[in-house]
Short mmCIF file of C-alpha atoms in Angstrom, two decimals:
data_model
loop_
_atom_site.label_atom_id
_atom_site.label_comp_id
_atom_site.label_asym_id
_atom_site.label_seq_id
_atom_site.Cartn_x
_atom_site.Cartn_y
_atom_site.Cartn_z
CA MET C 837 -4.64 -23.76 -2.49
CA THR C 838 -6.77 -22.70 -5.46
CA ALA C 839 -6.71 -19.17 -6.82
CA ASN C 840 -10.11 -18.45 -5.28
CA GLN C 841 -8.99 -19.75 -1.88
CA ILE C 842 -5.87 -17.62 -1.99
CA ALA C 843 -7.87 -14.53 -2.91
CA LEU C 844 -10.39 -15.21 -0.13
CA THR C 845 -7.66 -15.73 2.51
CA TYR C 846 -5.87 -12.55 1.43
CA LEU C 847 -9.19 -10.71 1.71
CA VAL C 848 -9.69 -11.99 5.26
CA ALA C 849 -6.12 -10.97 6.17
CA SER C 850 -6.80 -7.50 4.72
CA VAL C 851 -9.90 -7.17 6.90
CA PHE C 852 -7.79 -8.06 9.95
CA PHE C 853 -5.28 -5.34 8.97
CA ILE C 854 -8.02 -2.74 8.67
CA LEU C 855 -9.48 -3.76 12.03
CA ALA C 856 -5.96 -3.58 13.50
CA LEU C 857 -5.56 0.03 12.35
CA LYS C 858 -8.96 0.82 13.82
CA GLY C 859 -7.94 -0.73 17.12
CA LEU C 860 -4.63 1.13 17.22
CA SER C 861 -6.46 4.46 16.97
CA SER C 862 -7.24 4.35 20.69
CA PRO C 863 -5.15 3.31 23.71
CA GLU C 864 -8.10 1.37 25.08
CA THR C 865 -8.26 -0.91 22.02
CA ALA C 866 -4.58 -0.89 21.03
CA ARG C 867 -3.80 -4.33 22.44
CA ARG C 868 -6.70 -5.86 20.53
CA GLY C 869 -5.65 -4.01 17.40
CA ASN C 870 -2.12 -5.35 17.74
CA LEU C 871 -3.44 -8.91 18.13
CA LEU C 872 -5.67 -8.58 15.05
CA GLY C 873 -2.71 -7.30 13.05
CA MET C 874 -0.61 -10.29 14.05
CA ILE C 875 -3.41 -12.69 13.08
CA GLY C 876 -3.77 -10.99 9.71
CA MET C 877 -0.03 -11.16 9.06
CA ALA C 878 0.09 -14.84 10.05
CA LEU C 879 -2.69 -15.58 7.56
CA ALA C 880 -0.91 -13.62 4.83
CA VAL C 881 2.43 -15.36 5.41
CA LEU C 882 0.91 -18.87 5.53
CA THR C 883 -1.07 -18.20 2.37
CA THR C 884 1.99 -16.93 0.54
CA ILE C 885 3.99 -19.99 1.62
CA SER C 886 1.23 -22.25 0.30
CA ILE C 887 1.65 -20.70 -3.15
CA ILE C 888 5.30 -21.75 -3.38
CA LEU C 889 5.19 -25.16 -1.72
CA SER C 890 6.72 -26.71 -4.83
CA GLY C 891 9.75 -24.39 -4.65
CA LYS C 892 12.76 -24.21 -2.33
CA ILE C 893 10.59 -23.91 0.74
CA GLU C 894 13.42 -24.91 3.08
CA PHE C 895 15.28 -21.66 2.32
CA ILE C 896 12.21 -19.64 3.20
CA PHE C 897 11.80 -21.40 6.53
CA LEU C 898 15.50 -20.97 7.24
CA ALA C 899 15.23 -17.24 6.55
CA MET C 900 12.13 -17.02 8.76
CA VAL C 901 13.89 -18.79 11.61
CA ILE C 902 16.95 -16.53 11.36
CA GLY C 903 14.89 -13.36 11.03
CA GLY C 904 12.49 -14.38 13.77
CA GLY C 905 15.37 -15.24 16.07
CA ILE C 906 17.03 -11.87 15.51
CA GLY C 907 13.72 -10.07 15.99
CA THR C 908 13.00 -11.90 19.23
CA PHE C 909 16.49 -11.18 20.56
CA VAL C 910 16.23 -7.48 19.74
CA ALA C 911 12.68 -7.15 21.09
CA ARG C 912 13.64 -8.68 24.43
CA ARG C 913 16.66 -6.41 24.86
CA VAL C 914 15.40 -3.09 23.55
CA GLN C 915 14.47 -0.45 26.11
CA MET C 916 11.39 1.76 25.77
CA THR C 917 13.70 4.74 25.25
CA GLN C 918 15.18 2.95 22.22
CA MET C 919 11.86 2.34 20.49
CA PRO C 920 12.17 5.31 18.09
CA GLU C 921 15.49 4.13 16.66
CA LEU C 922 14.17 0.56 16.52
CA VAL C 923 11.22 1.76 14.44
CA ALA C 924 13.61 3.63 12.12
CA ALA C 925 15.72 0.47 11.76
CA MET C 926 12.62 -1.57 10.85
CA HIS C 927 11.68 0.99 8.20
CA SER C 928 15.14 0.69 6.66
CA LEU C 929 14.72 -3.10 6.36
CA VAL C 930 11.39 -2.69 4.57
CA GLY C 931 12.99 -0.27 2.11
CA MET C 932 15.93 -2.58 1.43
CA ALA C 933 13.58 -5.54 0.99
CA ALA C 934 11.71 -3.62 -1.71
CA VAL C 935 14.98 -2.86 -3.52
CA LEU C 936 16.22 -6.47 -3.35
CA ILE C 937 12.91 -7.83 -4.64
CA ALA C 938 13.07 -5.37 -7.52
CA VAL C 939 16.60 -6.51 -8.39
CA ALA C 940 15.47 -10.14 -8.36
CA ALA C 941 12.44 -9.33 -10.53
CA VAL C 942 14.56 -7.50 -13.10
CA ASN C 943 17.06 -10.36 -13.16
CA ASN C 944 14.48 -13.16 -13.54
CA PRO C 945 10.94 -11.92 -14.25
CA ALA C 946 9.65 -15.43 -14.99
CA ALA C 947 10.32 -16.48 -11.39
CA PHE C 948 7.73 -13.92 -10.31
CA GLY C 949 5.18 -14.86 -12.94
CA VAL C 950 6.07 -11.88 -15.12
CA ALA C 951 6.74 -12.12 -18.85
CA ASP C 952 10.34 -11.90 -20.06
CA PRO C 953 11.12 -9.35 -21.46
CA MET C 954 9.28 -7.46 -18.76
CA PRO C 955 6.24 -5.42 -19.90
CA THR C 956 6.48 -1.63 -19.60
CA GLY C 957 3.76 -1.56 -16.92
CA ASN C 958 5.79 -3.80 -14.63
CA ARG C 959 8.89 -1.71 -15.31
CA LEU C 960 7.09 1.42 -14.17
CA GLU C 961 5.95 -0.29 -10.97
CA LEU C 962 9.48 -1.57 -10.30
CA PHE C 963 10.91 1.88 -10.96
CA ILE C 964 8.61 3.49 -8.38
CA GLY C 965 9.03 0.71 -5.80
CA THR C 966 12.80 0.70 -6.18
CA PHE C 967 13.50 4.41 -5.77
CA VAL C 968 10.99 4.80 -2.92
CA GLY C 969 12.49 1.75 -1.19
CA ALA C 970 16.05 3.03 -1.66
CA ILE C 971 15.17 6.46 -0.28
CA THR C 972 13.39 4.80 2.65
CA PHE C 973 16.43 2.66 3.46
CA SER C 974 19.10 5.35 3.42
CA GLY C 975 16.82 7.95 5.01
CA SER C 976 15.95 5.53 7.81
CA VAL C 977 19.64 4.81 8.40
CA ILE C 978 20.25 8.53 8.96
CA ALA C 979 17.16 8.78 11.19
CA PHE C 980 18.41 5.81 13.22
CA GLY C 981 21.80 7.45 13.68
CA LYS C 982 20.28 10.75 14.78
CA LEU C 983 17.92 9.07 17.24
CA ALA C 984 20.67 6.82 18.61
CA GLY C 985 22.92 9.81 19.30
CA LEU C 986 25.65 8.77 16.88
CA GLY C 987 26.33 12.39 15.97
CA LYS C 988 29.29 12.50 18.36
CA HIS C 989 30.99 9.89 16.15
CA PHE C 990 29.74 10.86 12.68
CA ARG C 991 28.72 14.36 11.64
CA LEU C 992 25.99 13.04 9.31
CA PHE C 993 24.12 11.65 12.32
CA SER C 994 24.13 14.92 14.25
CA SER C 995 20.81 15.87 15.84
CA ALA C 996 21.47 19.38 14.52
CA PRO C 997 20.72 19.99 10.82
CA VAL C 998 23.56 19.18 8.42
CA VAL C 999 23.28 21.82 5.72
CA PHE C 1000 25.48 23.18 2.95
CA LYS C 1001 25.17 25.78 0.22
CA GLY C 1002 23.14 24.68 -2.78
CA GLN C 1003 21.72 21.67 -0.96
CA HIS C 1004 18.16 21.96 -2.27
CA LEU C 1005 19.37 22.62 -5.81
CA LEU C 1006 21.56 19.51 -5.64
CA ASN C 1007 18.61 17.45 -4.43
CA LEU C 1008 16.48 18.74 -7.29
CA ILE C 1009 19.14 17.95 -9.89
CA LEU C 1010 19.66 14.46 -8.48
CA ALA C 1011 15.89 13.83 -8.47
CA ILE C 1012 15.63 14.88 -12.13
CA VAL C 1013 18.59 12.70 -13.11
CA MET C 1014 17.13 9.77 -11.16
CA ILE C 1015 13.79 10.12 -12.94
CA GLY C 1016 15.64 10.40 -16.27
CA PHE C 1017 17.41 7.08 -15.76
CA GLY C 1018 14.15 5.61 -14.49
CA VAL C 1019 12.49 6.60 -17.75
CA ALA C 1020 15.41 5.03 -19.66
CA PHE C 1021 14.89 1.81 -17.71
CA PHE C 1022 11.14 2.03 -18.37
CA MET C 1023 11.58 2.51 -22.14
CA ALA C 1024 14.35 -0.07 -22.67
CA ALA C 1025 13.66 -3.30 -24.53
CA ASP C 1026 16.17 -5.40 -22.58
CA LYS C 1027 16.94 -5.66 -18.85
CA ALA C 1028 18.65 -2.23 -18.92
CA TRP C 1029 20.84 -2.87 -15.89
CA THR C 1030 22.91 0.31 -16.32
CA PRO C 1031 20.06 2.84 -15.98
CA PHE C 1032 18.50 0.70 -13.26
CA TRP C 1033 21.66 0.68 -11.12
CA ILE C 1034 22.31 4.39 -11.64
CA MET C 1035 18.70 5.20 -10.74
CA THR C 1036 18.92 3.06 -7.60
CA GLY C 1037 22.28 4.53 -6.55
CA ILE C 1038 20.97 8.10 -6.87
CA ALA C 1039 17.88 7.14 -4.87
CA PHE C 1040 20.09 5.84 -2.03
CA LEU C 1041 22.03 9.12 -2.11
CA LEU C 1042 18.83 11.19 -2.11
CA GLY C 1043 17.65 9.37 1.01
CA PHE C 1044 20.74 10.55 2.88
CA LEU C 1045 20.51 14.11 1.54
CA ILE C 1046 16.81 14.46 2.32
CA ILE C 1047 17.13 13.49 6.00
CA ILE C 1048 20.47 15.03 7.06
CA PRO C 1049 19.15 18.64 7.08
CA ILE C 1050 16.36 17.66 9.46
CA GLY C 1051 17.00 18.54 13.10
CA GLY C 1052 16.26 16.46 16.15
CA ALA C 1053 13.09 18.34 17.09
CA ASP C 1054 11.47 17.18 13.85
CA MET C 1055 12.32 13.50 14.21
CA PRO C 1056 8.76 12.40 15.17
CA VAL C 1057 7.59 13.70 11.79
CA VAL C 1058 10.49 11.94 10.07
CA ILE C 1059 9.51 8.63 11.65
CA SER C 1060 5.91 8.89 10.44
CA MET C 1061 7.08 10.05 7.00
CA LEU C 1062 9.46 7.10 6.59
CA ASN C 1063 6.69 4.81 7.77
CA SER C 1064 4.59 6.08 4.89
CA TYR C 1065 7.46 5.69 2.42
CA SER C 1066 8.02 2.07 3.44
CA GLY C 1067 4.35 1.30 2.82
CA TRP C 1068 4.32 2.82 -0.66
CA ALA C 1069 7.53 0.96 -1.51
CA ALA C 1070 5.90 -2.33 -0.54
CA ALA C 1071 2.76 -1.47 -2.52
CA GLY C 1072 4.79 -0.63 -5.62
CA ILE C 1073 6.59 -3.96 -5.48
CA GLY C 1074 3.25 -5.68 -4.87
CA PHE C 1075 1.98 -4.40 -8.21
CA SER C 1076 5.10 -5.72 -9.92
CA LEU C 1077 4.67 -9.15 -8.34
CA ASN C 1078 0.90 -9.15 -8.86
CA ASN C 1079 0.50 -9.84 -5.15
CA SER C 1080 -2.76 -8.33 -3.92
CA MET C 1081 -1.87 -8.83 -0.25
CA LEU C 1082 1.34 -6.82 -0.60
CA ILE C 1083 -0.53 -4.08 -2.44
CA ILE C 1084 -3.24 -3.82 0.22
CA ALA C 1085 -0.88 -4.01 3.20
CA GLY C 1086 1.53 -1.52 1.65
CA SER C 1087 -1.28 0.88 0.80
CA LEU C 1088 -2.65 0.70 4.34
CA VAL C 1089 0.77 1.42 5.83
CA GLY C 1090 1.49 4.16 3.29
CA SER C 1091 -1.81 5.95 3.68
CA SER C 1092 -1.92 5.67 7.48
CA GLY C 1093 1.68 6.93 7.65
CA ALA C 1094 0.80 9.86 5.40
CA ILE C 1095 -2.19 10.74 7.59
CA LEU C 1096 -0.03 10.52 10.70
CA SER C 1097 2.57 12.73 9.01
CA TYR C 1098 -0.13 15.30 8.32
CA ILE C 1099 -1.22 15.22 11.96
CA MET C 1100 2.40 15.63 13.08
CA CYS C 1101 2.91 18.52 10.66
CA LYS C 1102 -0.16 20.26 12.01
CA ALA C 1103 1.12 19.74 15.55
CA MET C 1104 4.50 21.28 14.64
CA ASN C 1105 3.24 23.96 12.22
CA ARG C 1106 5.11 22.38 9.30
CA ALA C 1107 4.10 22.39 5.64
CA PHE C 1108 3.00 18.88 4.65
CA ILE C 1109 4.43 19.08 1.11
CA SER C 1110 7.73 20.29 2.53
CA VAL C 1111 7.82 17.29 4.84
CA ILE C 1112 7.13 14.82 2.06
CA LEU C 1113 10.06 16.29 0.14
CA GLY C 1114 12.29 16.32 3.22
CA GLY C 1115 12.81 20.07 2.97
CA PHE C 1116 11.78 21.08 6.45
CA GLY C 1117 14.04 21.48 9.45
CA ALA C 1118 16.80 23.38 7.67
CA ALA C 1119 16.41 26.38 9.94
CA GLU C 1120 16.94 24.69 13.24
CA GLY C 1121 17.38 26.85 16.31
CA THR C 1122 20.36 27.33 18.54
CA ALA C 1123 20.58 28.06 22.22
CA ALA C 1124 19.62 31.56 23.20
CA ALA C 1125 22.49 33.90 23.81
CA GLY C 1126 23.23 34.55 27.42
CA ALA C 1127 21.10 31.68 28.68
CA GLY C 1128 23.79 30.71 31.16
CA GLN C 1129 23.66 34.18 32.81
CA LYS C 1130 19.97 33.94 33.74
CA THR C 1131 18.88 32.85 37.18
CA VAL C 1132 16.32 30.22 38.08
CA ARG C 1133 14.42 29.37 41.23
CA SER C 1134 15.22 25.84 42.29
CA GLY C 1135 13.69 23.62 44.91
CA SER C 1136 13.69 20.11 46.27
CA ALA C 1137 11.44 17.10 45.84
CA ASP C 1138 9.94 17.91 49.26
CA ASP C 1139 9.01 21.40 48.02
CA ALA C 1140 7.38 19.92 44.93
CA ALA C 1141 5.48 17.39 47.04
CA PHE C 1142 4.16 20.14 49.33
CA LEU C 1143 2.94 22.25 46.42
CA MET C 1144 1.18 19.37 44.68
CA SER C 1145 -0.32 17.93 47.87
CA ASN C 1146 -1.96 21.27 48.63
CA ALA C 1147 -3.22 21.85 45.12
CA GLU C 1148 -6.72 21.19 43.82
CA SER C 1149 -5.53 20.29 40.32
CA VAL C 1150 -2.24 19.02 38.88
CA ILE C 1151 -1.32 18.42 35.26
CA ILE C 1152 1.68 16.21 34.49
CA VAL C 1153 3.55 16.84 31.22
CA PRO C 1154 5.76 13.84 30.37
CA GLY C 1155 8.73 14.25 28.05
CA TYR C 1156 11.77 12.38 26.81
CA GLY C 1157 13.52 12.83 30.16
CA LEU C 1158 10.85 10.66 31.74
CA ALA C 1159 11.48 8.00 29.10
CA VAL C 1160 15.24 8.07 29.64
CA ALA C 1161 14.82 7.70 33.40
CA ARG C 1162 12.10 5.05 32.97
CA ALA C 1163 10.09 6.93 35.58
CA GLN C 1164 6.59 6.12 34.31
CA HIS C 1165 5.80 3.63 37.10
CA ALA C 1166 6.98 6.05 39.79
CA VAL C 1167 4.88 8.79 38.20
CA LYS C 1168 1.79 6.60 38.32
CA GLU C 1169 2.40 5.88 42.01
CA MET C 1170 2.80 9.59 42.70
CA ALA C 1171 -0.42 10.38 40.84
CA GLU C 1172 -2.33 7.72 42.81
CA LYS C 1173 -1.17 9.20 46.13
CA LEU C 1174 -2.20 12.70 45.03
CA ILE C 1175 -5.61 11.46 43.86
CA HIS C 1176 -6.06 9.76 47.24
CA LYS C 1177 -5.57 13.20 48.79
CA GLY C 1178 -8.33 14.61 46.61
CA VAL C 1179 -6.14 16.23 43.95
CA ASN C 1180 -7.44 16.19 40.36
CA VAL C 1181 -4.49 14.72 38.42
CA ARG C 1182 -4.31 14.60 34.63
CA TYR C 1183 -1.62 13.96 32.02
CA ALA C 1184 -1.09 16.28 29.04
CA ILE C 1185 0.38 14.66 25.92
CA HIS C 1186 1.87 16.65 23.07
CA PRO C 1187 1.67 14.84 19.69
CA VAL C 1188 5.43 15.03 19.17
CA ALA C 1189 6.65 14.56 22.74
CA GLY C 1190 9.50 12.08 22.83
CA ARG C 1191 11.21 10.77 19.73
CA MET C 1192 8.32 9.24 17.80
CA PRO C 1193 4.54 9.67 17.52
CA GLY C 1194 2.78 8.22 20.55
CA HIS C 1195 5.99 7.74 22.54
CA MET C 1196 4.55 9.13 25.78
CA ASN C 1197 1.26 7.27 25.35
CA VAL C 1198 3.18 4.00 25.10
CA LEU C 1199 5.13 4.73 28.29
CA LEU C 1200 2.02 5.60 30.28
CA ALA C 1201 0.18 2.57 28.93
CA GLU C 1202 3.10 0.39 30.05
CA ALA C 1203 2.62 1.76 33.57
CA GLU C 1204 -1.13 1.10 33.27
CA VAL C 1205 -2.08 4.73 33.76
CA PRO C 1206 -5.90 4.96 33.40
CA TYR C 1207 -6.82 6.19 29.93
CA ASP C 1208 -9.35 8.68 31.30
CA GLN C 1209 -6.50 10.58 32.97
CA VAL C 1210 -4.56 11.04 29.73
CA PHE C 1211 -5.47 13.99 27.49
CA GLU C 1212 -4.19 15.13 24.12
CA MET C 1213 -2.96 18.70 23.65
CA ASP C 1214 -6.11 20.06 21.98
CA ASP C 1215 -8.32 18.66 24.74
CA ILE C 1216 -6.39 19.99 27.73
CA ASN C 1217 -4.71 23.21 26.61
CA SER C 1218 -7.64 25.32 27.74
CA GLU C 1219 -7.32 23.85 31.26
CA PHE C 1220 -3.83 25.12 32.06
CA GLY C 1221 -5.02 28.61 32.96
CA THR C 1222 -7.15 27.25 35.83
CA THR C 1223 -4.64 24.63 37.01
CA ASP C 1224 -2.80 25.07 40.30
CA VAL C 1225 0.37 23.10 39.50
CA VAL C 1226 1.91 21.77 36.31
CA LEU C 1227 4.71 19.21 36.66
CA VAL C 1228 6.93 19.08 33.57
CA LEU C 1229 9.04 15.91 33.49
CA GLY C 1230 11.90 16.10 31.03
CA ALA C 1231 9.94 18.01 28.38
CA ASN C 1232 11.36 21.15 26.79
CA ASP C 1233 10.38 22.11 23.27
CA VAL C 1234 6.71 21.11 23.65
CA VAL C 1235 6.23 23.65 26.49
CA ASN C 1236 8.54 26.36 25.14
CA PRO C 1237 6.82 29.80 24.93
CA LEU C 1238 9.27 30.79 22.16
CA ALA C 1239 6.78 29.09 19.85
CA HIS C 1240 4.74 32.30 20.17
CA GLU C 1241 7.61 34.60 19.19
CA LYS C 1242 8.21 35.51 15.55
CA GLY C 1243 11.71 34.67 14.39
CA SER C 1244 12.02 31.68 16.68
CA ALA C 1245 12.95 28.38 15.04
CA ILE C 1246 9.78 26.85 16.49
CA TYR C 1247 7.51 29.85 15.84
CA GLY C 1248 3.96 28.73 15.18
CA MET C 1249 4.43 25.27 16.64
CA PRO C 1250 1.44 24.45 18.89
CA ILE C 1251 2.66 23.83 22.43
CA LEU C 1252 1.24 22.75 25.76
CA GLU C 1253 0.44 26.04 27.52
CA ALA C 1254 2.12 25.10 30.79
CA ALA C 1255 3.23 28.70 31.30
CA LYS C 1256 -0.39 29.70 32.00
CA ALA C 1257 -0.65 27.58 35.16
CA ARG C 1258 -0.42 29.21 38.59
CA THR C 1259 2.72 27.26 39.49
CA VAL C 1260 5.09 25.34 37.23
CA LEU C 1261 7.44 22.62 38.46
CA VAL C 1262 10.11 21.52 35.98
CA ASN C 1263 12.27 18.46 36.46
CA LYS C 1264 15.46 18.33 34.37
CA ARG C 1265 18.92 16.92 34.84
CA SER C 1266 20.47 20.27 33.94
CA MET C 1267 19.72 23.55 32.16
CA ALA C 1268 20.81 22.10 28.82
CA ALA C 1269 18.69 23.06 25.82
CA GLY C 1270 16.13 20.66 24.39
CA TYR C 1271 16.42 18.68 21.19
CA ALA C 1272 15.63 21.77 19.12
CA GLY C 1273 18.67 23.50 20.66
CA LEU C 1274 16.57 26.35 22.08
CA ASP C 1275 16.63 27.88 25.53
CA ASN C 1276 13.26 27.90 27.29
CA PRO C 1277 11.97 31.13 28.91
CA LEU C 1278 9.52 29.06 30.96
CA PHE C 1279 12.38 27.98 33.20
CA TYR C 1280 13.14 31.57 34.26
CA MET C 1281 9.60 32.70 35.13
CA ASP C 1282 8.84 33.72 38.71
CA LYS C 1283 6.10 31.08 38.89
CA THR C 1284 8.53 28.30 37.90
CA MET C 1285 10.53 26.13 40.29
CA MET C 1286 13.23 23.85 38.89
CA VAL C 1287 13.80 20.46 40.53
CA PHE C 1288 17.08 19.11 39.20
CA GLY C 1289 17.93 15.43 39.05
CA ASP C 1290 17.05 12.12 37.46
CA ALA C 1291 13.29 12.00 36.86
CA LYS C 1292 12.81 8.60 38.49
CA LYS C 1293 14.81 9.54 41.61
CA VAL C 1294 13.04 12.89 41.95
CA VAL C 1295 9.57 11.40 41.55
CA GLU C 1296 10.36 8.60 44.02
CA ASP C 1297 11.44 11.26 46.54
CA ILE C 1298 8.18 13.14 45.88
CA VAL C 1299 6.22 9.94 46.52
CA LYS C 1300 7.94 9.53 49.89
CA ALA C 1301 7.24 13.14 50.82
CA VAL C 1302 3.60 13.00 49.76
#
């Protein structure tokens, strides 16, 4: 392909990426957006392969076959509840890819069409792409471990914050030293492997240190933040390789991830700058003292079915417990039966419900829940006060009234105002605290009835009773 043809094809692929992001902004167009993204990526990959047809193309195809085979195997086996850790794992691979490409470019610039010795501009781009990629890799590894529940085996993966005295000062010192060696690499006349390796090693360490103090309740923000990091790492390497497609794709991922991080921060009352630096989450909550001595009003699935069948309006609040039980299809069946009885049924989605942004939306879409029944927090919060029954399925922190109490670890975090409904039904396996480690006063209110058990089994029993 000629240079003009390559540029034109990359431009078309970029348009497909932009249209994909537009499509993914709404559940109704998400499938189309996903398809457009795949078409754009296929164009980009085929165009890139055409550039290097004279090289060792067989190794590229071999790598694609191996990688595609692994991806297909994982995609077919992964459960919906494992999607957050899968996303974190994918982010780590993007970060490591950026680091490996940087190493190859430093070792043999001519192979990438860069002058040898490497110009200072390319060194700066490699410096930025390398340390962002390294931080993305190690930070994503920690996020994966936390989401996968590996804390029972390794303390660093604990869902609770891992903090120690002088932690922020250490991070600051390491960041300054990393930048210092990056400047040394940037100013050197030769390959400067020593400052490059030291800079990269510190960046890997910083990735671990930035994520370990972040508690489980903040993991949705971490996922979107690492998504942004991976995009900027790819864009930085794209500048070094003079690859416009990599620059555009990386910038789209980086900017969209940053915007999503901002939305998540707003939803959790977090400071955006603090998130970008990984400094939030250090003051994670613990279970309220004496929680085990409080009494709750419990009932059966039949009781819940009676209350909802005789209500005029019901709001369902899905949470991670619903995902674990894979109860979304049963919930849809229950909602259809209630609607048939004349009940106004809606779903309330908190931006950070689950373990990653949009987790609950994905589950409901999988069950083909009508989009006009699904409402975001800002659109439905004012409706709770006039709602007869709220059914909370496995959610905890996103409906916790402690968010309104000063001194609470989640103080200021916008929540779904389920406590304002006339009757609240809460399905949980036990009275264990949520991912933030906080007890929930909602469970002990006179208007609340607890229905203990697996979400899928409980909802199926409700369906039979309705």
